[in-house]
XYZ file of C-alpha atoms in Angstrom:
477
model
C 22.264 -14.859 -56.583
C 25.131 -14.989 -59.029
C 26.133 -18.434 -60.100
C 29.688 -19.574 -60.041
C 29.690 -19.899 -63.820
C 29.221 -16.115 -64.104
C 32.238 -15.346 -61.984
C 34.752 -13.181 -63.873
C 37.883 -15.277 -63.459
C 39.942 -13.220 -65.929
C 39.407 -9.989 -64.006
C 39.921 -11.797 -60.690
C 43.246 -13.448 -61.566
C 44.531 -10.371 -63.394
C 43.896 -8.065 -60.443
C 45.245 -10.552 -57.912
C 48.452 -10.496 -59.933
C 48.411 -6.696 -60.185
C 47.929 -6.277 -56.442
C 49.421 -9.378 -54.850
C 52.606 -9.817 -56.881
C 54.142 -6.375 -56.131
C 53.247 -6.662 -52.433
C 54.599 -10.215 -52.199
C 57.732 -9.227 -54.115
C 58.344 -6.272 -51.817
C 58.008 -8.450 -48.732
C 60.161 -11.176 -50.257
C 62.868 -8.606 -50.884
C 62.543 -7.318 -47.323
C 62.782 -10.853 -45.952
C 65.732 -11.577 -48.218
C 67.395 -8.457 -46.829
C 66.765 -9.758 -43.291
C 68.302 -13.088 -44.286
C 71.387 -11.326 -45.612
C 71.618 -9.349 -42.363
C 71.390 -12.577 -40.359
C 74.112 -14.132 -42.502
C 76.349 -11.118 -41.840
C 75.640 -11.255 -38.108
C 76.196 -15.028 -38.074
C 79.922 -14.420 -38.437
C 79.778 -12.658 -35.054
C 78.348 -15.743 -33.329
C 75.035 -17.284 -32.273
C 74.652 -14.884 -29.333
C 74.577 -11.877 -31.671
C 72.051 -13.589 -33.948
C 69.898 -14.466 -30.948
C 70.068 -10.948 -29.452
C 69.048 -9.214 -32.682
C 66.302 -11.795 -33.135
C 64.875 -10.943 -29.697
C 64.986 -7.245 -30.560
C 62.989 -8.098 -33.663
C 60.335 -9.597 -31.374
C 60.059 -6.217 -29.624
C 59.581 -4.626 -33.033
C 56.873 -7.208 -33.712
C 55.098 -6.130 -30.525
C 55.119 -2.552 -31.831
C 53.738 -3.887 -35.105
C 50.890 -5.502 -33.173
C 50.236 -2.181 -31.431
C 49.714 -0.185 -34.612
C 48.439 -2.859 -37.001
C 44.909 -2.506 -35.666
C 44.885 1.012 -37.085
C 46.419 -0.179 -40.366
C 43.726 -2.853 -40.733
C 40.948 -0.431 -39.838
C 42.414 2.272 -42.035
C 42.673 -0.013 -45.065
C 39.030 -1.001 -44.629
C 38.030 2.674 -44.832
C 40.522 3.444 -47.624
C 39.363 0.586 -49.859
C 35.636 1.087 -49.267
C 35.851 4.844 -49.825
C 37.972 4.158 -52.917
C 35.206 1.933 -54.286
C 32.646 4.629 -53.462
C 34.884 7.348 -55.030
C 34.817 9.369 -51.790
C 38.111 11.324 -51.865
C 37.361 13.310 -48.717
C 36.673 10.093 -46.806
C 40.020 8.627 -47.879
C 41.950 11.758 -46.901
C 40.530 12.156 -43.413
C 40.798 8.396 -42.787
C 44.481 8.573 -43.665
C 45.099 11.478 -41.299
C 43.366 9.724 -38.426
C 45.126 6.419 -39.125
C 48.554 8.070 -39.285
C 47.973 9.956 -36.025
C 47.128 6.823 -34.054
C 49.959 4.815 -35.626
C 52.552 7.485 -34.898
C 51.492 7.663 -31.248
C 52.303 3.950 -30.929
C 55.612 4.362 -32.766
C 56.783 7.188 -30.496
C 56.020 5.144 -27.354
C 58.047 2.158 -28.588
C 60.878 4.390 -29.814
C 61.118 5.956 -26.342
C 61.251 2.507 -24.719
C 63.924 1.265 -27.146
C 66.127 4.331 -26.851
C 65.487 5.214 -23.210
C 64.921 1.863 -21.485
C 66.543 -0.941 -23.541
C 67.653 -2.755 -20.371
C 64.033 -3.172 -19.302
C 63.090 -4.561 -22.708
C 65.908 -7.099 -22.855
C 65.332 -8.242 -19.257
C 61.795 -9.181 -20.262
C 62.849 -11.263 -23.255
C 65.835 -13.211 -21.941
C 67.879 -13.943 -18.819
C 71.160 -14.475 -20.744
C 73.407 -11.547 -19.746
C 75.653 -11.503 -22.826
C 72.643 -11.595 -25.155
C 71.051 -8.782 -23.133
C 74.082 -6.514 -23.577
C 74.179 -6.989 -27.343
C 70.442 -6.332 -27.559
C 70.681 -3.157 -25.459
C 73.264 -1.686 -27.831
C 71.103 -2.595 -30.817
C 67.842 -1.186 -29.405
C 69.335 2.190 -28.457
C 69.987 2.855 -32.134
C 67.212 1.000 -33.955
C 64.547 2.819 -31.905
C 65.113 5.879 -34.112
C 63.914 3.836 -37.106
C 60.481 3.115 -35.599
C 58.751 6.435 -36.491
C 60.264 6.264 -39.981
C 58.942 2.733 -40.485
C 55.462 3.691 -39.267
C 55.188 6.679 -41.585
C 56.260 4.461 -44.506
C 53.767 1.758 -43.448
C 50.877 4.238 -43.290
C 51.693 5.621 -46.733
C 52.098 2.127 -48.187
C 48.748 0.977 -46.746
C 46.988 3.935 -48.350
C 48.749 3.552 -51.707
C 47.915 -0.158 -51.896
C 44.279 0.491 -51.016
C 43.923 2.916 -53.935
C 45.656 0.398 -56.249
C 49.000 2.224 -56.426
C 50.860 -0.906 -55.373
C 54.042 -0.288 -57.345
C 55.115 2.776 -55.365
C 55.594 0.852 -52.069
C 57.422 -1.795 -54.094
C 59.914 0.771 -55.407
C 60.460 2.104 -51.882
C 60.895 -1.415 -50.551
C 63.459 -2.331 -53.208
C 65.503 0.785 -52.468
C 65.306 0.153 -48.714
C 66.469 -3.464 -49.010
C 69.495 -2.590 -51.108
C 70.315 0.345 -48.838
C 70.000 -1.854 -45.747
C 72.332 -4.517 -47.170
C 74.843 -1.867 -48.259
C 74.900 0.052 -44.979
C 74.957 -3.121 -42.903
C 77.946 -4.470 -44.819
C 80.076 -1.384 -44.350
C 78.947 -0.734 -40.741
C 78.906 -4.279 -39.312
C 82.354 -5.156 -40.686
C 83.914 -1.666 -40.800
C 84.547 -1.405 -44.547
C 85.795 1.631 -46.514
C 87.119 3.450 -43.476
C 84.012 3.080 -41.309
C 84.389 1.668 -37.768
C 83.504 -1.981 -37.157
C 80.233 -1.660 -35.207
C 78.842 -5.228 -35.158
C 75.192 -5.399 -34.075
C 75.116 -1.610 -33.592
C 76.056 -1.258 -37.260
C 73.065 -3.385 -38.240
C 70.815 -1.102 -36.177
C 72.224 2.048 -37.793
C 71.819 0.457 -41.214
C 68.122 -0.092 -40.440
C 67.696 3.607 -39.574
C 69.398 4.755 -42.774
C 67.370 2.302 -44.877
C 64.187 3.718 -43.332
C 65.202 7.183 -44.501
C 65.807 5.906 -48.016
C 62.390 4.201 -48.109
C 60.595 7.395 -47.068
C 62.487 9.486 -49.590
C 61.462 7.188 -52.449
C 57.819 7.073 -51.334
C 57.540 10.848 -51.048
C 59.315 11.362 -54.367
C 56.794 9.202 -56.229
C 53.812 10.665 -54.375
C 54.890 14.206 -55.266
C 55.671 13.266 -58.863
C 52.281 11.593 -59.385
C 50.465 14.255 -57.335
C 48.542 11.792 -55.207
C 46.207 14.099 -53.275
C 45.390 11.905 -50.271
C 48.955 11.945 -48.931
C 49.792 15.550 -49.829
C 46.593 17.206 -48.577
C 48.019 17.824 -45.091
C 45.426 20.401 -44.047
C 42.588 17.978 -44.858
C 44.055 15.090 -42.861
C 42.575 16.395 -39.636
C 39.043 17.344 -40.685
C 37.417 14.940 -38.282
C 34.188 15.223 -36.407
C 32.963 13.278 -33.418
C 30.709 11.036 -35.514
C 33.508 10.021 -37.904
C 36.056 9.414 -35.142
C 33.491 7.320 -33.287
C 32.738 5.233 -36.393
C 36.459 4.812 -37.099
C 37.273 3.690 -33.558
C 34.255 1.386 -33.491
C 35.578 -0.445 -36.555
C 39.216 -0.333 -35.426
C 38.622 -1.333 -31.812
C 38.156 -5.089 -32.422
C 41.204 -5.141 -34.719
C 43.239 -3.135 -32.218
C 42.248 -5.441 -29.354
C 43.064 -8.418 -31.560
C 46.517 -7.189 -32.519
C 47.482 -5.899 -29.067
C 46.251 -8.941 -27.153
C 47.708 -11.352 -29.729
C 50.927 -9.334 -29.653
C 51.065 -9.689 -25.869
C 50.268 -13.395 -26.193
C 53.066 -13.838 -28.724
C 55.390 -11.907 -26.421
C 54.550 -14.340 -23.619
C 55.329 -17.219 -25.972
C 58.576 -15.535 -27.031
C 59.524 -15.132 -23.371
C 59.211 -18.922 -23.024
C 61.294 -19.417 -26.173
C 63.798 -16.761 -25.056
C 64.531 -18.591 -21.792
C 65.655 -21.773 -23.540
C 69.230 -22.708 -24.394
C 71.404 -20.328 -26.424
C 71.189 -22.793 -29.343
C 67.380 -22.685 -29.225
C 67.367 -18.869 -29.063
C 69.579 -18.704 -32.168
C 67.352 -21.228 -33.959
C 64.250 -19.155 -33.138
C 65.894 -16.002 -34.520
C 66.723 -17.764 -37.801
C 63.265 -19.349 -37.947
C 61.558 -15.953 -37.611
C 63.532 -14.711 -40.598
C 62.545 -17.712 -42.737
C 58.964 -17.433 -41.516
C 59.009 -14.042 -43.193
C 59.307 -15.794 -46.567
C 55.962 -17.507 -46.009
C 54.358 -14.335 -44.692
C 55.658 -12.501 -47.756
C 53.580 -14.804 -49.975
C 50.609 -14.345 -47.673
C 50.828 -10.556 -47.487
C 50.141 -10.211 -51.198
C 46.905 -12.168 -50.885
C 45.953 -10.248 -47.730
C 46.248 -6.956 -49.586
C 44.398 -8.402 -52.578
C 41.575 -9.489 -50.276
C 41.401 -6.073 -48.640
C 41.280 -4.216 -51.947
C 39.310 -6.583 -54.223
C 36.716 -7.370 -51.554
C 36.616 -4.043 -49.718
C 36.335 -2.055 -52.935
C 33.290 -4.022 -54.075
C 31.627 -3.794 -50.657
C 32.164 -0.025 -50.701
C 30.653 0.197 -54.189
C 27.639 -1.920 -53.174
C 28.554 -4.976 -55.283
C 28.196 -7.427 -52.421
C 27.669 -10.578 -54.484
C 30.935 -9.999 -56.290
C 32.736 -9.382 -52.994
C 31.237 -12.586 -51.537
C 32.390 -14.770 -54.433
C 35.841 -13.198 -54.561
C 36.422 -13.750 -50.854
C 35.938 -17.520 -50.991
C 38.319 -17.939 -53.906
C 40.986 -15.728 -52.347
C 41.151 -17.876 -49.211
C 41.716 -21.122 -51.116
C 44.236 -19.593 -53.506
C 46.116 -18.191 -50.518
C 46.313 -21.597 -48.807
C 47.496 -23.228 -52.027
C 50.316 -20.748 -52.569
C 51.367 -20.921 -48.925
C 51.672 -24.699 -49.305
C 53.973 -24.199 -52.296
C 56.088 -21.678 -50.373
C 56.464 -24.087 -47.438
C 57.563 -26.916 -49.743
C 60.199 -24.616 -51.246
C 61.562 -23.745 -47.800
C 61.669 -27.405 -46.761
C 63.549 -28.250 -49.946
C 66.128 -25.512 -49.318
C 66.298 -25.640 -45.532
C 69.736 -27.269 -45.297
C 71.773 -24.615 -47.141
C 69.626 -21.809 -45.692
C 70.119 -22.828 -42.068
C 73.844 -23.383 -42.514
C 74.264 -20.056 -44.317
C 72.535 -18.309 -41.400
C 74.975 -19.711 -38.883
C 73.174 -22.732 -37.411
C 75.302 -25.754 -36.563
C 74.885 -28.893 -34.471
C 72.080 -28.628 -31.928
C 70.845 -25.237 -33.174
C 70.604 -26.699 -36.704
C 68.597 -29.672 -35.425
C 66.181 -27.399 -33.568
C 65.830 -25.047 -36.551
C 65.066 -27.942 -38.889
C 62.384 -29.277 -36.569
C 60.769 -25.853 -36.271
C 60.588 -25.472 -40.047
C 58.946 -28.865 -40.530
C 56.353 -28.175 -37.827
C 55.620 -24.720 -39.201
C 55.280 -25.929 -42.774
C 52.362 -28.132 -41.750
C 50.717 -25.445 -39.596
C 51.239 -22.493 -41.959
C 48.659 -23.580 -44.557
C 45.871 -23.394 -41.970
C 47.377 -20.431 -40.136
C 47.571 -18.258 -43.255
C 44.117 -19.422 -44.316
C 42.786 -18.130 -41.010
C 44.620 -14.845 -41.420
C 43.325 -14.436 -44.983
C 39.749 -14.969 -43.841
C 40.191 -12.524 -40.977
C 41.612 -9.854 -43.313
C 38.716 -10.447 -45.705
C 36.162 -9.958 -42.944
C 37.886 -6.775 -41.830
C 37.931 -5.277 -45.319
C 34.185 -5.896 -45.573
C 33.484 -4.204 -42.243
C 33.361 -7.182 -39.848
C 36.336 -6.565 -37.592
C 34.965 -8.434 -34.591
C 34.417 -12.095 -35.499
C 37.942 -13.156 -36.426
C 39.400 -11.052 -33.611
C 37.219 -12.712 -30.985
C 38.159 -16.150 -32.311
C 41.894 -15.452 -32.300
C 41.952 -13.854 -28.848
C 39.768 -16.564 -27.294
C 41.882 -19.439 -28.574
C 45.161 -17.692 -27.744
C 44.305 -17.171 -24.072
C 42.119 -20.202 -23.381
C 44.061 -22.806 -25.359
C 47.471 -21.852 -26.763
C 49.044 -20.032 -23.799
C 47.868 -22.537 -21.162
C 49.161 -25.442 -23.259
C 52.539 -23.814 -23.948
C 53.157 -22.791 -20.318
C 51.940 -26.102 -18.893
C 54.077 -28.128 -21.293
C 57.179 -26.016 -20.648
C 57.083 -25.246 -16.931
C 55.133 -28.177 -15.463
C 55.935 -31.120 -17.714
C 59.299 -29.761 -18.992
C 58.438 -31.027 -22.464
C 61.013 -30.993 -25.283
C 61.420 -27.631 -26.971
C 59.942 -28.737 -30.310
C 56.761 -30.024 -28.643
C 56.350 -26.694 -26.863
C 56.829 -24.949 -30.213
C 54.252 -27.185 -31.939
C 51.649 -26.326 -29.299
C 51.841 -22.689 -30.443
C 49.761 -23.753 -33.483
C 47.356 -26.167 -31.804
C 44.334 -23.918 -32.284
C 44.663 -23.399 -36.046
C 42.608 -26.426 -37.287
C 39.688 -25.650 -34.978
C 39.623 -21.966 -35.894
C 39.821 -22.786 -39.593
C 36.580 -24.760 -39.463
C 34.781 -22.022 -37.526
C 36.072 -19.311 -39.881
C 34.892 -21.289 -42.915
C 31.363 -21.524 -41.526
C 31.348 -17.757 -41.012
C 32.739 -17.186 -44.515
C 29.879 -19.036 -46.186
C 27.265 -17.323 -44.009
C 27.913 -13.959 -45.680
C 27.264 -12.156 -42.385
C 30.686 -10.508 -42.494
C 29.712 -8.026 -45.228
C 29.093 -4.803 -43.270
C 29.685 -1.697 -45.440
C 30.609 1.767 -44.127
C 30.081 3.743 -47.375
C 26.728 5.181 -48.440
C 26.711 3.125 -51.657
C 27.437 -0.072 -49.771
C 24.763 0.494 -47.146
C 22.166 1.313 -49.789
C 22.355 -2.207 -51.273
C 23.188 -4.353 -48.245
C 19.529 -5.004 -47.446
C 18.916 -6.761 -50.764
C 22.030 -8.912 -50.322
C 20.914 -10.002 -46.852
C 17.410 -10.804 -48.019
C 18.775 -12.854 -50.914
C 20.931 -14.926 -48.585
C 18.448 -15.111 -45.747
C 20.692 -13.169 -43.379
C 18.459 -11.901 -40.617
C 18.276 -11.783 -36.856
C 16.937 -15.278 -36.404
C 13.312 -14.396 -37.177
C 13.266 -16.289 -40.424
C 15.055 -19.298 -41.760
C 18.381 -18.507 -43.334
C 18.578 -19.504 -46.979
C 21.353 -21.618 -48.410
C 24.468 -19.731 -49.356
C 26.253 -21.224 -52.282
């Protein structure tokens, strides 16, 4: 077993920076763009902010629907990248993109063809529903564009081409702010479209993002994206292995997405001030997730690559350090948001009661986020190493047996204050964190899919006493 003193900290920190910083920067820019959009919409009133925020929750449900395939795909991409298996990367990308696009088309059809149904689910406020319906009918056309860009970005990050998605993200953010400004307010001869203008700006920004991504891929001749005819060279064995690894992640994301939708329905049936505060909170939450996303991608690549190459000890030691670094940086991000919450909330249109609710939500979240992101980081690490089931089972179990019952009981039976109901959304995080830590140190989550990884996994398991209960498990340092 490698000792901690032999751990290559220079390589580790350098590659975290190479991978995590561009991803975090891209997501920070995207979140900043969302904040600017919210500030623009704030001039149209809290109802508009609340309506667009609820539409964003529908987009989040779509995200949950396809993220299982992104997570599974990145596991295959990174492990095949470590094993230098180009054919494996290419066919994994084709399969991942096919499943993701199927989800995107379904949600686009719902947004464009049945926006009334969607808004009736999320809120009972008629004026907010009407604004949301107008927004969804347009923004639905952006969904397939966003999914294609997400699939390409996931692949590019997994093969350590992290700057290309960053360039696309930068262009998309600036385009979104530009188009939103001229379309929301009717500048330079364009009609004043309000929330519909924000939706159209999102569609146009999606086109810009795709154009930049394709331009760089063609210029650098990245074969995995351009080899269209090889994207669909699947056989039954490969599809079965892919779905077996993706299924726990897919169940996790879909069921958690449905659970979050049920929570958002509770939040969406509160006062108009609370709905506006939730919409602003979700935007600021994106700042914290932006920090986290960089570490999540670093975990997927730095751990998954080593598992695919058969260097399991290195993957094991990297994983533990990534989780703690992630929690530390999330704590810093939360402190920054708390320090700046007053001007941020006012700039995004919150006043009086909505400001009070928004402030309370940020303080509650800042305490919960350190554990929440630590749990997510561990789950992403397990997935990249081939263990898609453990973290998924934990998250689903606690969502449906603890979080949802507590939230619904507090809201509908005891009529608890809104902020208490909101705090209960994070009640499971401390318990799951302890369980996830025990699993982390067990080493049982390293389950390679590449030939090189499987060839050396037996020695790693023997060294750490990982068996089927027939012999005593050795200490894992």
